[in-house]
């Protein structure tokens, strides 16, 4: 027994794409065989069947209908698989023997372009990484095939820089050299959910320069390093290899220098929740969530890039700020602008589709409708004077010629399929019009035939109909058959209670109509392709327009948030001072009831106020304050107004944060190791223009170790002239407050707390001076720890404080236990939490309209809601979790697991 010819063909093709799942087209299905079938049937929960393949055992097989393939492909790609699409390359009926088949496209996570499954506001990047270990250089290049963006950079080899760049772009797939050190991949994999594709070295090196010259209109030979050229070539070759068609929209290579942008290392990006929240990994709760008020998909993607890449050039920042201000001062023009932007579709991705020849007529109409709005945009821009808006005005190509082509050629409401006719407008092509007339004339003739035959035969119920098998026919019911004159009709088909007939004239007209129809469909398709090609030739112009619209939309968004959230224009300087008056955390202020956020001032520089040491109990607001400072700086450097009353921002070169890394536990590292790794990275890379946030450094180890490390880190930063940078240091080690006065530039601050009886209320106000107490036990009480435990802790604490550093006598403390339990009962009445809460509710009810800066009364109101006990928070989290379940995108198995998970959580509450 041998393999069937078809199976031989299958295996030959499969041999050429071993790392892919092969979608093998058989009639109306894509079939998968062998391991592919087993894998896919599991992943997508498809039925696994078998097919005779000529061998003893049937080949495992599963299949999907071709018209539903897109959603299956998207699910597989999301899981990191690559799919090779193999089509029949000739008409099955025309071929002798086995139909010719071949791979027409390979879909991979990084080259996926189906816009119905891609997120509008997010690019889908593929990246290549090329390391030249002899020269100690590394080059990175990134592309989004759906939009045509292609950018690249190179630098001295440094893993942390590679990680930072990856975190900026979040690529779905990374191309690497075959022989690249596994360790690098592991490090990347540990942090990012990305698939790797190893390419043979020649994919990077062969004809590198020639490939780039022929693809990019702006590629200058001799201007780039060899390493960079190889990285770009690898990426481009892979893209061409998988798409298998030319991609004219990838026509510009954008080189950028990493140091031209604010450096934010990958941990800080996560910690500061720039584009997604730490816990839920959702846009909600991130800076992007607050800042994104864009009206176009292009603008949404661009804004994300702006947030990922804040500027460091004072002039460039000021230009953006001035334009935001101008929009803000012209509210009505800005409203008109927003209205126009809302009507503009994703020109970038439409252009990508035109380039890859997958665009349909409906999408060309979307393009036309978008272009239609551009003159209005240009008109609004004409009244603006700020540099950026004015340049946009000058450079905005209204694409009138493209509009005209589309308007003349394509029907306003064309078919989705380009192979069913109904695409081209009357008057665009003479032959099409003639065919349409012929078709219409034929139909009229047939319509008149019906009334004619009714008259002749006297049969009122006679009708003319059409079906695909028999074409046009005359139908007469059985009861009327006797009325038909002898020999008038030819019998064609018998139904239960009617007969169908034809006449030679009817068949002749039918041939004419059907002939015209077929010709029409073909000709309309042909003309459609011509129109598409005409437009394709203008791809670069449309891209320039799209880019301007995207950036304009970003400026508009910045202006919108400034207005809505009451932001102010920061003053940007190249000095050493950072001064923020009544600053707010842009995200937290939106997450809590409006007006409840307590604003705080910040004054920090590189000399006498260089390191702010912030103490205060847990939950007081230390971390929030520190992040707020970093986010305000970051927003300012994006060119955005900021949440403050006044802000003077010295441009920073880098922002570093070391903030609780609980989520790194999942990556298998001990928190303390991660903490120290991050701190050492900061100490090595910060400069005196950087901003550093250190939150509870040393917490991950024993008290004395931690304290000593924190202490020496502070000494190192403030004593090192190269490093002497603006630093915010939050700590619960009160001992460190002694450093003020000893180390130059160290200043103590604390978050104020009000004691009410034995309870505390957080005032959220940052004040000068160290905190005198840690209030750990009070916080524990707020968290709902049993009264007995709380009281016991108090007694232990009292005792330890009495011993004051001398050796603690554990036995003594143990003996105190009984006394403590006794005391609980007598204390219970006096120390009731409820009393305090009730009081503060009363107080806040009287003061409903207190301003946010009015601390004393207003915060009491905040705190009632804020200080709910932890079980309530857990319950709320569970509700949130349930609300966020996306059932439609889950497999039944995932759904079941989730349900199980939720029930478990609910039971534990
Ligand atoms: P810490 O770091 O001191 O433990 P956090 O900064 O995590 O405290 O703050 C705890 C909570 O207090 C935050 O989740 C936030 O809801 C609230 N909070 C913090 N700062 C403020 C503020 N300035 N105004 C209002 N609420 C605040
Ligand atoms: Mg904290």
mmCIF file of N, CA, C and O in Angstrom, residues 204-249:
data_model
loop_
_atom_site.group_PDB
_atom_site.id
_atom_site.type_symbol
_atom_site.label_atom_id
_atom_site.label_comp_id
_atom_site.label_asym_id
_atom_site.label_seq_id
_atom_site.Cartn_x
_atom_site.Cartn_y
_atom_site.Cartn_z
ATOM 1 N N UNK A 204 19.183 37.219 7.231
ATOM 2 C CA UNK A 204 19.561 38.573 7.643
ATOM 3 C C UNK A 204 20.610 39.168 6.690
ATOM 4 O O UNK A 204 20.596 40.346 6.413
ATOM 5 N N UNK A 205 21.513 38.293 6.219
ATOM 6 C CA UNK A 205 22.699 38.816 5.526
ATOM 7 C C UNK A 205 22.570 38.894 4.003
ATOM 8 O O UNK A 205 23.128 39.797 3.388
ATOM 9 N N UNK A 206 21.796 37.963 3.376
ATOM 10 C CA UNK A 206 21.802 37.906 1.913
ATOM 11 C C UNK A 206 21.213 39.166 1.274
ATOM 12 O O UNK A 206 20.099 39.580 1.623
ATOM 13 N N UNK A 207 21.962 39.730 0.350
ATOM 14 C CA UNK A 207 21.513 40.902 -0.424
ATOM 15 C C UNK A 207 20.868 41.972 0.453
ATOM 16 O O UNK A 207 19.893 42.614 0.054
ATOM 17 N N UNK A 208 21.421 42.154 1.641
ATOM 18 C CA UNK A 208 20.756 43.028 2.606
ATOM 19 C C UNK A 208 20.521 44.422 2.034
ATOM 20 O O UNK A 208 19.384 44.902 2.003
ATOM 21 N N UNK A 209 21.602 45.037 1.575
ATOM 22 C CA UNK A 209 21.447 46.426 1.141
ATOM 23 C C UNK A 209 20.499 46.546 -0.052
ATOM 24 O O UNK A 209 19.640 47.430 -0.083
ATOM 25 N N UNK A 210 20.633 45.621 -0.993
ATOM 26 C CA UNK A 210 19.789 45.668 -2.203
ATOM 27 C C UNK A 210 18.309 45.573 -1.824
ATOM 28 O O UNK A 210 17.476 46.315 -2.344
ATOM 29 N N UNK A 211 18.008 44.657 -0.918
ATOM 30 C CA UNK A 211 16.603 44.487 -0.521
ATOM 31 C C UNK A 211 16.060 45.798 0.039
ATOM 32 O O UNK A 211 14.949 46.224 -0.287
ATOM 33 N N UNK A 212 16.858 46.438 0.882
ATOM 34 C CA UNK A 212 16.374 47.667 1.520
ATOM 35 C C UNK A 212 16.258 48.802 0.510
ATOM 36 O O UNK A 212 15.294 49.571 0.544
ATOM 37 N N UNK A 213 17.240 48.887 -0.393
ATOM 38 C CA UNK A 213 17.182 49.937 -1.412
ATOM 39 C C UNK A 213 15.907 49.790 -2.230
ATOM 40 O O UNK A 213 15.217 50.766 -2.514
ATOM 41 N N UNK A 214 15.564 48.552 -2.581
ATOM 42 C CA UNK A 214 14.407 48.401 -3.458
ATOM 43 C C UNK A 214 13.084 48.580 -2.719
ATOM 44 O O UNK A 214 12.078 48.900 -3.320
ATOM 45 N N UNK A 215 13.087 48.387 -1.406
ATOM 46 C CA UNK A 215 11.820 48.543 -0.671
ATOM 47 C C UNK A 215 11.565 49.978 -0.223
ATOM 48 O O UNK A 215 10.448 50.471 -0.279
ATOM 49 N N UNK A 216 12.660 50.629 0.259
ATOM 50 C CA UNK A 216 12.450 51.918 0.927
ATOM 51 C C UNK A 216 12.876 53.093 0.066
ATOM 52 O O UNK A 216 14.017 53.149 -0.398
ATOM 53 N N UNK A 217 11.973 54.053 -0.081
ATOM 54 C CA UNK A 217 12.305 55.205 -0.910
ATOM 55 C C UNK A 217 13.355 56.085 -0.232
ATOM 56 O O UNK A 217 14.052 56.834 -0.884
ATOM 57 N N UNK A 218 13.474 55.982 1.086
ATOM 58 C CA UNK A 218 14.371 56.908 1.784
ATOM 59 C C UNK A 218 15.638 56.228 2.295
ATOM 60 O O UNK A 218 16.310 56.744 3.183
ATOM 61 N N UNK A 219 15.959 55.058 1.773
ATOM 62 C CA UNK A 219 17.121 54.343 2.305
ATOM 63 C C UNK A 219 18.401 54.900 1.694
ATOM 64 O O UNK A 219 18.562 54.927 0.482
ATOM 65 N N UNK A 220 19.296 55.360 2.561
ATOM 66 C CA UNK A 220 20.562 55.917 2.101
ATOM 67 C C UNK A 220 21.680 54.926 2.330
ATOM 68 O O UNK A 220 22.005 54.623 3.478
ATOM 69 N N UNK A 221 22.255 54.468 1.245
ATOM 70 C CA UNK A 221 23.384 53.530 1.377
ATOM 71 C C UNK A 221 24.501 54.189 2.169
ATOM 72 O O UNK A 221 24.754 55.380 2.053
ATOM 73 N N UNK A 222 25.181 53.407 2.971
ATOM 74 C CA UNK A 222 26.362 53.930 3.653
ATOM 75 C C UNK A 222 26.037 54.720 4.900
ATOM 76 O O UNK A 222 26.928 55.201 5.591
ATOM 77 N N UNK A 223 24.747 54.887 5.189
ATOM 78 C CA UNK A 223 24.421 55.723 6.343
ATOM 79 C C UNK A 223 24.236 54.907 7.621
ATOM 80 O O UNK A 223 24.240 55.449 8.719
ATOM 81 N N UNK A 224 24.052 53.618 7.447
ATOM 82 C CA UNK A 224 23.704 52.791 8.604
ATOM 83 C C UNK A 224 24.747 51.721 8.893
ATOM 84 O O UNK A 224 25.505 51.339 8.005
ATOM 85 N N UNK A 225 24.744 51.230 10.122
ATOM 86 C CA UNK A 225 25.697 50.163 10.458
ATOM 87 C C UNK A 225 25.242 48.863 9.787
ATOM 88 O O UNK A 225 24.072 48.662 9.496
ATOM 89 N N UNK A 226 26.235 48.035 9.610
ATOM 90 C CA UNK A 226 26.016 46.727 9.036
ATOM 91 C C UNK A 226 24.978 45.943 9.852
ATOM 92 O O UNK A 226 24.102 45.264 9.307
ATOM 93 N N UNK A 227 25.108 46.076 11.169
ATOM 94 C CA UNK A 227 24.207 45.335 12.066
ATOM 95 C C UNK A 227 22.760 45.768 11.841
ATOM 96 O O UNK A 227 21.854 44.948 11.757
ATOM 97 N N UNK A 228 22.570 47.084 11.718
ATOM 98 C CA UNK A 228 21.222 47.596 11.518
ATOM 99 C C UNK A 228 20.641 47.080 10.202
ATOM 100 O O UNK A 228 19.488 46.646 10.139
ATOM 101 N N UNK A 229 21.466 47.123 9.182
ATOM 102 C CA UNK A 229 20.998 46.688 7.859
ATOM 103 C C UNK A 229 20.575 45.227 7.907
ATOM 104 O O UNK A 229 19.557 44.836 7.328
ATOM 105 N N UNK A 230 21.341 44.432 8.669
ATOM 106 C CA UNK A 230 20.981 43.014 8.759
ATOM 107 C C UNK A 230 19.655 42.814 9.500
ATOM 108 O O UNK A 230 18.820 42.014 9.081
ATOM 109 N N UNK A 231 19.488 43.529 10.577
ATOM 110 C CA UNK A 231 18.232 43.389 11.329
ATOM 111 C C UNK A 231 17.039 43.744 10.439
ATOM 112 O O UNK A 231 16.036 43.030 10.395
ATOM 113 N N UNK A 232 17.181 44.860 9.697
ATOM 114 C CA UNK A 232 16.078 45.296 8.832
ATOM 115 C C UNK A 232 15.849 44.295 7.712
ATOM 116 O O UNK A 232 14.703 43.988 7.359
ATOM 117 N N UNK A 233 16.934 43.796 7.161
ATOM 118 C CA UNK A 233 16.800 42.843 6.065
ATOM 119 C C UNK A 233 16.104 41.565 6.533
ATOM 120 O O UNK A 233 15.239 41.035 5.842
ATOM 121 N N UNK A 234 16.479 41.091 7.707
ATOM 122 C CA UNK A 234 15.851 39.880 8.236
ATOM 123 C C UNK A 234 14.352 40.067 8.358
ATOM 124 O O UNK A 234 13.560 39.228 7.931
ATOM 125 N N UNK A 235 13.981 41.216 8.890
ATOM 126 C CA UNK A 235 12.557 41.493 9.094
ATOM 127 C C UNK A 235 11.816 41.580 7.761
ATOM 128 O O UNK A 235 10.788 40.946 7.547
ATOM 129 N N UNK A 236 12.404 42.354 6.856
ATOM 130 C CA UNK A 236 11.751 42.558 5.570
ATOM 131 C C UNK A 236 11.656 41.247 4.792
ATOM 132 O O UNK A 236 10.607 40.925 4.217
ATOM 133 N N UNK A 237 12.739 40.475 4.797
ATOM 134 C CA UNK A 237 12.731 39.213 4.042
ATOM 135 C C UNK A 237 11.658 38.272 4.584
ATOM 136 O O UNK A 237 10.975 37.598 3.825
ATOM 137 N N UNK A 238 11.537 38.257 5.897
ATOM 138 C CA UNK A 238 10.539 37.372 6.507
ATOM 139 C C UNK A 238 9.123 37.824 6.146
ATOM 140 O O UNK A 238 8.260 37.015 5.810
ATOM 141 N N UNK A 239 8.934 39.119 6.171
ATOM 142 C CA UNK A 239 7.608 39.649 5.839
ATOM 143 C C UNK A 239 7.252 39.314 4.391
ATOM 144 O O UNK A 239 6.149 38.850 4.092
ATOM 145 N N UNK A 240 8.206 39.512 3.496
ATOM 146 C CA UNK A 240 7.953 39.221 2.088
ATOM 147 C C UNK A 240 7.699 37.722 1.911
ATOM 148 O O UNK A 240 6.797 37.301 1.190
ATOM 149 N N UNK A 241 8.499 36.923 2.616
ATOM 150 C CA UNK A 241 8.371 35.479 2.567
ATOM 151 C C UNK A 241 7.002 34.977 3.012
ATOM 152 O O UNK A 241 6.467 34.021 2.469
ATOM 153 N N UNK A 242 6.453 35.609 4.022
ATOM 154 C CA UNK A 242 5.173 35.137 4.540
ATOM 155 C C UNK A 242 3.998 35.713 3.744
ATOM 156 O O UNK A 242 3.020 35.032 3.504
ATOM 157 N N UNK A 243 4.112 36.977 3.321
ATOM 158 C CA UNK A 243 2.986 37.602 2.619
ATOM 159 C C UNK A 243 2.933 37.176 1.163
ATOM 160 O O UNK A 243 1.875 37.166 0.557
ATOM 161 N N UNK A 244 4.084 36.893 0.608
ATOM 162 C CA UNK A 244 4.204 36.379 -0.758
ATOM 163 C C UNK A 244 3.685 37.338 -1.835
ATOM 164 O O UNK A 244 3.379 36.924 -2.940
ATOM 165 N N UNK A 245 3.532 38.603 -1.500
ATOM 166 C CA UNK A 245 3.197 39.603 -2.510
ATOM 167 C C UNK A 245 3.970 40.869 -2.164
ATOM 168 O O UNK A 245 4.362 41.054 -1.008
ATOM 169 N N UNK A 246 4.210 41.750 -3.136
ATOM 170 C CA UNK A 246 4.929 42.993 -2.823
ATOM 171 C C UNK A 246 4.089 43.863 -1.891
ATOM 172 O O UNK A 246 2.856 43.810 -1.944
ATOM 173 N N UNK A 247 4.738 44.634 -1.054
ATOM 174 C CA UNK A 247 4.004 45.463 -0.099
ATOM 175 C C UNK A 247 4.428 46.922 -0.238
ATOM 176 O O UNK A 247 5.268 47.414 0.517
ATOM 177 N N UNK A 248 3.861 47.603 -1.221
ATOM 178 C CA UNK A 248 4.322 48.969 -1.505
ATOM 179 C C UNK A 248 4.081 49.962 -0.370
ATOM 180 O O UNK A 248 4.679 51.026 -0.358
ATOM 181 N N UNK A 249 3.203 49.635 0.577
ATOM 182 C CA UNK A 249 2.957 50.630 1.643
ATOM 183 C C UNK A 249 4.070 50.618 2.684
ATOM 184 O O UNK A 249 4.159 51.532 3.497
#
